[in-house]
Tab-separated table of C-alpha atoms in Angstrom:
chain	number	residue	atom	x	y	z
A	492	MET	CA	0.118	-0.170	0.117
A	493	LYS	CA	2.780	2.189	0.975
A	494	GLY	CA	4.468	1.719	-2.382
A	495	LEU	CA	1.116	2.645	-4.083
A	496	ALA	CA	0.674	5.859	-2.439
A	497	ILE	CA	3.980	6.914	-3.666
A	498	VAL	CA	3.706	6.134	-7.075
A	499	LEU	CA	0.199	7.898	-7.259
A	500	LEU	CA	1.727	10.974	-5.573
A	501	LEU	CA	4.479	11.250	-8.286
A	502	TRP	CA	1.887	10.256	-11.055
A	503	THR	CA	-0.283	13.206	-9.865
A	504	GLY	CA	2.808	15.569	-9.684
A	505	LEU	CA	3.678	14.627	-13.160
A	506	ALA	CA	0.224	15.224	-14.205
A	507	THR	CA	-0.118	18.711	-12.676
A	508	ALA	CA	3.423	19.799	-14.198
A	509	GLN	CA	1.921	18.432	-17.743
A	510	THR	CA	-1.438	20.187	-17.631
A	511	TYR	CA	-0.387	23.457	-15.639
A	512	PRO	CA	-1.710	25.805	-16.283
A	513	SER	CA	-5.357	25.206	-17.421
A	514	LYS	CA	-6.809	28.098	-16.212
A	515	PRO	CA	-5.950	31.785	-15.446
A	516	ILE	CA	-3.365	32.560	-12.882
A	517	ARG	CA	-3.619	35.612	-10.333
A	518	PHE	CA	-0.796	37.773	-9.867
A	519	ILE	CA	-1.595	39.638	-6.547
A	520	VAL	CA	0.499	42.537	-6.243
A	521	SER	CA	0.939	43.836	-2.377
A	522	PHE	CA	1.231	47.444	-3.207
A	523	PRO	CA	-1.002	50.104	-4.563
A	524	PRO	CA	-1.182	50.572	-8.590
A	525	GLY	CA	1.713	52.971	-10.131
A	526	GLY	CA	4.864	51.929	-8.093
A	527	SER	CA	7.746	50.509	-9.236
A	528	SER	CA	6.708	46.618	-7.991
A	529	ASP	CA	3.310	46.908	-9.529
A	530	LEU	CA	4.926	48.270	-12.818
A	531	ILE	CA	7.276	45.456	-13.129
A	532	VAL	CA	4.257	42.737	-12.568
A	533	ARG	CA	2.344	44.489	-15.002
A	534	ALA	CA	5.061	44.502	-17.435
A	535	ILE	CA	5.875	40.593	-17.231
A	536	ALA	CA	2.343	39.396	-16.621
A	537	PRO	CA	1.171	39.627	-20.424
A	538	ARG	CA	4.482	38.344	-21.575
A	539	MET	CA	4.203	35.096	-19.090
A	540	GLY	CA	0.511	34.744	-20.035
A	541	GLU	CA	1.869	34.482	-23.808
A	542	ARG	CA	4.344	31.883	-22.743
A	543	LEU	CA	2.304	30.049	-20.428
A	544	GLY	CA	-1.044	29.968	-22.482
A	545	GLN	CA	-3.226	31.295	-19.736
A	546	PRO	CA	-4.036	35.056	-18.567
A	547	VAL	CA	-1.912	36.284	-15.918
A	548	VAL	CA	-4.528	38.561	-14.218
A	549	VAL	CA	-2.762	41.125	-11.844
A	550	GLU	CA	-4.698	42.174	-8.760
A	551	ASN	CA	-3.675	44.945	-6.360
A	552	ARG	CA	-4.150	43.980	-2.526
A	553	PRO	CA	-2.147	46.594	-0.891
A	554	GLY	CA	-1.935	47.825	3.058
A	555	ALA	CA	-0.079	46.976	6.311
A	556	GLY	CA	3.252	47.263	4.354
A	557	GLY	CA	2.350	44.503	1.833
A	558	MET	CA	1.363	42.007	4.218
A	559	ILE	CA	-2.350	42.211	3.366
A	560	GLY	CA	-1.469	41.053	-0.111
A	561	VAL	CA	1.148	38.005	1.086
A	562	GLU	CA	-1.501	37.218	3.476
A	563	ALA	CA	-4.054	36.320	0.644
A	564	VAL	CA	-1.354	34.366	-1.096
A	565	ALA	CA	-0.240	32.472	1.868
A	566	LYS	CA	-3.734	31.222	2.537
A	567	ALA	CA	-4.633	30.771	-1.311
A	568	PRO	CA	-4.791	26.745	-2.388
A	569	PRO	CA	-0.913	25.764	-3.579
A	570	ASP	CA	-1.979	24.691	-6.952
A	571	GLY	CA	0.150	27.663	-8.744
A	572	TYR	CA	-3.148	29.789	-9.756
A	573	THR	CA	-2.336	32.331	-7.024
A	574	ILE	CA	1.138	33.994	-6.834
A	575	GLY	CA	1.963	37.169	-5.360
A	576	LEU	CA	4.679	39.879	-5.337
A	577	ALA	CA	6.333	40.298	-1.792
A	578	ALA	CA	8.687	42.957	-0.761
A	579	ALA	CA	11.535	43.091	1.759
A	580	GLY	CA	9.633	43.921	4.676
A	581	ALA	CA	6.762	41.326	4.280
A	582	LEU	CA	9.185	38.551	3.812
A	583	SER	CA	12.288	39.291	6.170
A	584	SER	CA	12.257	42.354	8.300
A	585	ASN	CA	8.773	42.551	9.620
A	586	ILE	CA	8.916	39.404	11.669
A	587	SER	CA	11.418	41.208	14.179
A	588	LEU	CA	9.073	44.539	14.107
A	589	TYR	CA	5.700	42.913	14.376
A	590	PRO	CA	4.730	40.911	17.649
A	591	SER	CA	2.691	38.855	15.348
A	592	MET	CA	2.057	38.500	11.557
A	593	PRO	CA	-0.813	36.517	9.469
A	594	TYR	CA	1.448	34.381	8.318
A	595	HIS	CA	4.974	33.014	8.641
A	596	PRO	CA	7.269	34.019	5.884
A	597	GLU	CA	9.497	30.780	5.755
A	598	LYS	CA	6.499	28.227	6.809
A	599	ASP	CA	3.567	29.584	4.757
A	600	LEU	CA	5.245	30.457	1.111
A	601	ALA	CA	7.318	29.221	-1.494
A	602	PRO	CA	9.704	31.534	-2.799
A	603	VAL	CA	9.580	31.555	-6.604
A	604	SER	CA	12.139	34.355	-7.902
A	605	MET	CA	13.745	37.267	-7.267
A	606	LEU	CA	12.266	39.807	-9.552
A	607	ALA	CA	14.409	43.357	-8.644
A	608	MET	CA	16.246	44.789	-6.253
A	609	ILE	CA	15.942	48.159	-5.255
A	610	PRO	CA	19.112	50.588	-4.476
A	611	PHE	CA	19.474	53.577	-2.082
A	612	PHE	CA	21.166	56.879	-2.213
A	613	LEU	CA	22.690	57.968	0.870
A	614	ILE	CA	22.677	61.899	-0.003
A	615	ALA	CA	23.742	64.889	1.379
A	616	HIS	CA	23.169	68.517	1.204
A	617	PRO	CA	26.080	70.620	-0.541
A	618	SER	CA	27.176	72.246	2.669
A	619	GLN	CA	27.731	68.646	4.248
A	620	ALA	CA	30.550	65.983	3.959
A	621	ALA	CA	31.799	65.769	0.294
A	622	SER	CA	32.695	62.168	0.545
A	623	LEU	CA	31.206	59.253	2.815
A	624	LYS	CA	34.840	59.264	4.564
A	625	GLU	CA	34.618	62.647	5.280
A	626	LEU	CA	31.147	62.120	6.682
A	627	ILE	CA	32.220	59.056	9.099
A	628	GLU	CA	34.995	61.503	10.399
A	629	THR	CA	32.368	64.109	11.053
A	630	ALA	CA	30.092	61.718	12.809
A	631	ARG	CA	32.636	60.367	14.939
A	632	ALA	CA	33.817	63.663	16.152
A	633	ARG	CA	30.242	64.991	16.794
A	634	PRO	CA	28.232	61.995	17.995
A	635	GLY	CA	24.474	62.642	17.648
A	636	ALA	CA	24.811	66.012	15.970
A	637	LEU	CA	23.899	64.942	12.285
A	638	SER	CA	20.754	63.530	11.185
A	639	TYR	CA	19.469	61.584	8.275
A	640	GLY	CA	15.731	61.288	6.810
A	641	TYR	CA	13.933	58.231	5.615
A	642	GLY	CA	10.835	57.259	4.238
A	643	GLY	CA	8.765	54.927	6.870
A	644	ASN	CA	9.612	53.882	10.217
A	645	GLY	CA	10.762	50.824	9.972
A	646	SER	CA	11.562	50.816	6.181
A	647	THR	CA	14.360	49.030	4.649
A	648	MET	CA	15.633	52.939	4.247
A	649	HIS	CA	15.499	53.128	7.920
A	650	LEU	CA	17.369	50.016	8.731
A	651	ALA	CA	20.073	50.904	5.911
A	652	GLY	CA	20.471	53.917	8.241
A	653	GLU	CA	20.975	51.979	11.324
A	654	LEU	CA	23.298	49.493	9.432
A	655	PHE	CA	25.337	52.302	8.674
A	656	ASN	CA	25.427	53.689	12.154
A	657	MET	CA	26.644	49.968	13.461
A	658	MET	CA	29.188	49.324	10.708
A	659	ALA	CA	30.614	52.956	10.847
A	660	ASN	CA	30.601	53.261	14.620
A	661	VAL	CA	28.599	56.636	14.551
A	662	ARG	CA	25.302	58.031	15.891
A	663	VAL	CA	23.481	59.679	13.101
A	664	GLN	CA	19.932	60.396	14.272
A	665	GLY	CA	17.180	59.303	12.201
A	666	VAL	CA	14.241	61.083	11.089
A	667	PRO	CA	10.891	59.438	9.414
A	668	TYR	CA	9.227	60.816	6.775
A	669	LYS	CA	5.986	59.807	4.637
A	670	GLY	CA	8.149	58.646	1.498
A	671	SER	CA	11.485	59.223	-0.169
A	672	GLY	CA	10.079	62.586	-2.007
A	673	PRO	CA	9.881	64.733	1.282
A	674	VAL	CA	13.202	63.485	2.391
A	675	SER	CA	15.098	64.541	-0.924
A	676	ALA	CA	13.355	68.021	-0.900
A	677	ASP	CA	14.410	68.643	2.680
A	678	VAL	CA	17.953	67.455	1.676
A	679	LEU	CA	17.697	70.024	-1.028
A	680	GLY	CA	16.366	72.742	1.163
A	681	GLY	CA	18.702	72.278	4.006
A	682	GLN	CA	16.166	71.277	6.379
A	683	VAL	CA	17.780	67.964	7.288
A	684	PRO	CA	21.660	67.300	6.534
A	685	LEU	CA	21.477	63.961	4.956
A	686	GLY	CA	19.131	61.346	3.819
A	687	VAL	CA	18.541	57.402	2.605
A	688	VAL	CA	16.353	57.414	-0.390
A	689	ASP	CA	15.169	55.621	-3.396
A	690	VAL	CA	17.189	56.677	-6.516
A	691	PRO	CA	14.025	58.423	-8.716
A	692	SER	CA	13.328	60.879	-5.783
A	693	ALA	CA	17.202	62.274	-6.003
A	694	ILE	CA	18.496	61.465	-9.479
A	695	ALA	CA	17.567	64.477	-11.242
A	696	ASN	CA	19.151	66.514	-8.265
A	697	VAL	CA	22.145	64.619	-8.060
A	698	ARG	CA	22.935	64.966	-11.785
A	699	ALA	CA	22.341	68.805	-11.399
A	700	GLY	CA	24.657	69.166	-8.540
A	701	LYS	CA	21.862	70.140	-6.269
A	702	ILE	CA	22.429	67.521	-3.799
A	703	ARG	CA	25.259	64.885	-3.224
A	704	ALA	CA	25.085	61.352	-3.508
A	705	LEU	CA	27.674	59.927	-1.456
A	706	ALA	CA	27.254	56.374	-1.949
A	707	VAL	CA	24.799	53.669	-3.427
A	708	THR	CA	23.585	50.944	-1.167
A	709	THR	CA	24.412	47.817	-3.472
A	710	LYS	CA	27.302	45.672	-3.967
A	711	ARG	CA	27.429	46.921	-7.498
A	712	ARG	CA	27.171	50.429	-8.821
A	713	ILE	CA	23.868	50.737	-10.477
A	714	THR	CA	23.020	51.660	-14.248
A	715	ALA	CA	21.186	54.705	-13.375
A	716	ALA	CA	24.395	56.420	-11.732
A	717	PRO	CA	27.685	54.559	-12.557
A	718	GLU	CA	29.183	57.762	-11.290
A	719	VAL	CA	27.988	57.148	-7.557
A	720	PRO	CA	30.439	54.865	-5.730
A	721	THR	CA	29.097	51.830	-3.405
A	722	PHE	CA	29.534	52.193	0.287
A	723	GLU	CA	32.663	49.637	-0.104
A	724	GLU	CA	34.093	51.766	-2.693
A	725	ALA	CA	33.678	55.118	-0.633
A	726	GLY	CA	35.275	53.738	2.535
A	727	LEU	CA	33.079	51.412	4.322
A	728	PRO	CA	33.666	47.482	3.750
A	729	GLY	CA	30.959	44.811	3.165
A	730	TYR	CA	28.263	47.449	3.465
A	731	GLU	CA	24.826	46.318	1.324
A	732	ALA	CA	21.247	47.477	2.035
A	733	VAL	CA	18.798	47.075	-0.437
A	734	GLY	CA	15.016	47.337	-0.845
A	735	TRP	CA	13.642	44.150	-3.056
A	736	PHE	CA	10.657	42.315	-4.040
A	737	GLY	CA	10.035	39.043	-5.620
A	738	THR	CA	7.533	36.268	-6.354
A	739	VAL	CA	6.232	34.054	-4.007
A	740	ALA	CA	3.528	31.056	-4.124
A	741	PRO	CA	1.606	29.228	-0.985
A	742	ALA	CA	3.802	26.525	0.690
A	743	GLY	CA	2.791	23.266	-0.702
A	744	THR	CA	2.807	24.203	-4.373
A	745	PRO	CA	4.442	21.384	-6.643
A	746	PRO	CA	7.933	21.796	-7.097
A	747	ASP	CA	7.477	21.598	-10.954
A	748	VAL	CA	5.199	24.359	-10.720
A	749	ILE	CA	7.397	26.562	-9.035
A	750	ARG	CA	10.128	25.633	-11.634
A	751	LYS	CA	7.654	26.298	-14.590
A	752	LEU	CA	6.815	29.530	-12.818
A	753	ASN	CA	10.357	30.440	-12.175
A	754	SER	CA	11.579	29.724	-15.863
A	755	GLU	CA	8.699	31.897	-17.310
A	756	ILE	CA	9.236	35.022	-14.893
A	757	ARG	CA	12.952	34.937	-16.027
A	758	GLY	CA	12.065	34.969	-19.460
A	759	ALA	CA	9.518	37.455	-19.270
A	760	LEU	CA	12.071	39.621	-17.474
A	761	SER	CA	14.763	39.115	-19.891
A	762	VAL	CA	13.037	41.056	-22.493
A	763	PRO	CA	14.995	44.223	-23.208
A	764	ASP	CA	11.921	46.807	-22.864
A	765	VAL	CA	10.595	45.373	-19.998
A	766	ARG	CA	14.261	45.671	-18.323
A	767	GLU	CA	14.406	49.125	-19.451
A	768	ARG	CA	10.733	50.212	-17.988
A	769	ALA	CA	11.836	48.393	-14.461
A	770	LEU	CA	15.164	50.519	-14.793
A	771	ALA	CA	13.058	53.681	-15.363
A	772	ALA	CA	11.208	53.110	-12.491
A	773	GLY	CA	14.279	52.692	-10.042
A	774	ALA	CA	14.608	49.007	-9.680
A	775	GLU	CA	17.267	46.926	-10.789
A	776	PRO	CA	15.980	44.054	-12.552
A	777	TYR	CA	17.263	40.370	-11.060
A	778	THR	CA	16.168	36.782	-10.984
A	779	ASP	CA	17.410	33.691	-9.254
A	780	SER	CA	16.332	30.350	-8.720
A	781	PRO	CA	13.902	29.165	-5.927
A	782	GLU	CA	16.701	27.828	-3.890
A	783	GLU	CA	18.675	30.954	-4.018
A	784	PHE	CA	15.734	33.221	-3.496
A	785	ALA	CA	14.976	31.381	-0.242
A	786	ALA	CA	18.367	31.399	0.955
A	787	PHE	CA	18.517	34.995	0.231
A	788	ILE	CA	15.415	35.855	2.238
A	789	ARG	CA	16.860	33.756	5.298
A	790	GLU	CA	20.047	35.651	5.175
A	791	GLU	CA	17.959	38.946	5.092
A	792	THR	CA	15.730	37.757	7.673
A	793	LYS	CA	18.743	37.363	10.116
A	794	LYS	CA	20.673	40.306	8.921
A	795	TRP	CA	17.937	42.733	9.718
A	796	ALA	CA	16.816	40.810	13.107
A	797	GLU	CA	20.031	41.830	14.558
A	798	VAL	CA	19.944	45.681	13.002
A	799	ILE	CA	16.416	46.060	14.578
A	800	LYS	CA	17.392	44.633	17.929
A	801	ALA	CA	20.980	46.425	18.090
A	802	ALA	CA	19.184	49.560	17.060
A	803	GLY	CA	16.144	49.282	19.223
A	804	VAL	CA	13.899	49.980	16.069
A	805	LYS	CA	10.107	49.985	17.174
A	806	LEU	CA	7.174	50.857	15.286
A	807	GLN	CA	5.378	53.845	16.553
């Protein structure tokens, strides 16, 4: 009987992989329409649909920092017909920020593929340090005298600033804002000396020389601003702090279905005009295998848990 059960299980999995998909696929975006994550999903969904032979229908389910949409994915049937976009907070840092969550990122979700990295700039008013090394020297000489703006308490931009404090052994005070746009505007106006912001909010003024981009938070220089050094190049080895988002499915989704979705996402995101649209929205397209994405999520969860605990970050 046990051998028969195993044969039936294998046959069922094979049949699922061979017939999938046989109906439309729902792709839940856990953010409102118009942002970089929504733009990328809407760019790849039609191409995925063409390749899969079934429509991929995009549905926005924003709220609670992305957790409402991700919860809907986690609680959907694990058959490959509901997948979702989930960002860094919902998959890694939120578990250390919230006393409870409506799902467990590792137990209730199956990673499919990364979609994009979101680089950040550390920007400065022209009256401030001309380089990251100079900023670190100033901050060490005057603990607590400088401040940086960031969009959203507990956001990856906030945590990026606290990681800088830890790794540089400085104390630069964080000031919460409602988004990167207001931070960039206040750095430009001199109301706050420094900011950790997304690239689109600052790139025009950086190019115009009105504000300085001291470093970009990624390991490599970015396509949108190749002249801006990484933190490592600018004097802080080992630093990396990026926003990111990827595709997940409910836990228990058949591995063959996960692999098929991964392949079609990679194919769709490799199309030149799709990549160009992603870059224009401030995202660096990036795909990997389900196993690599799962390992990355575990690494990010551990990293931000340590930063959140050490910095005493709390949501207000």
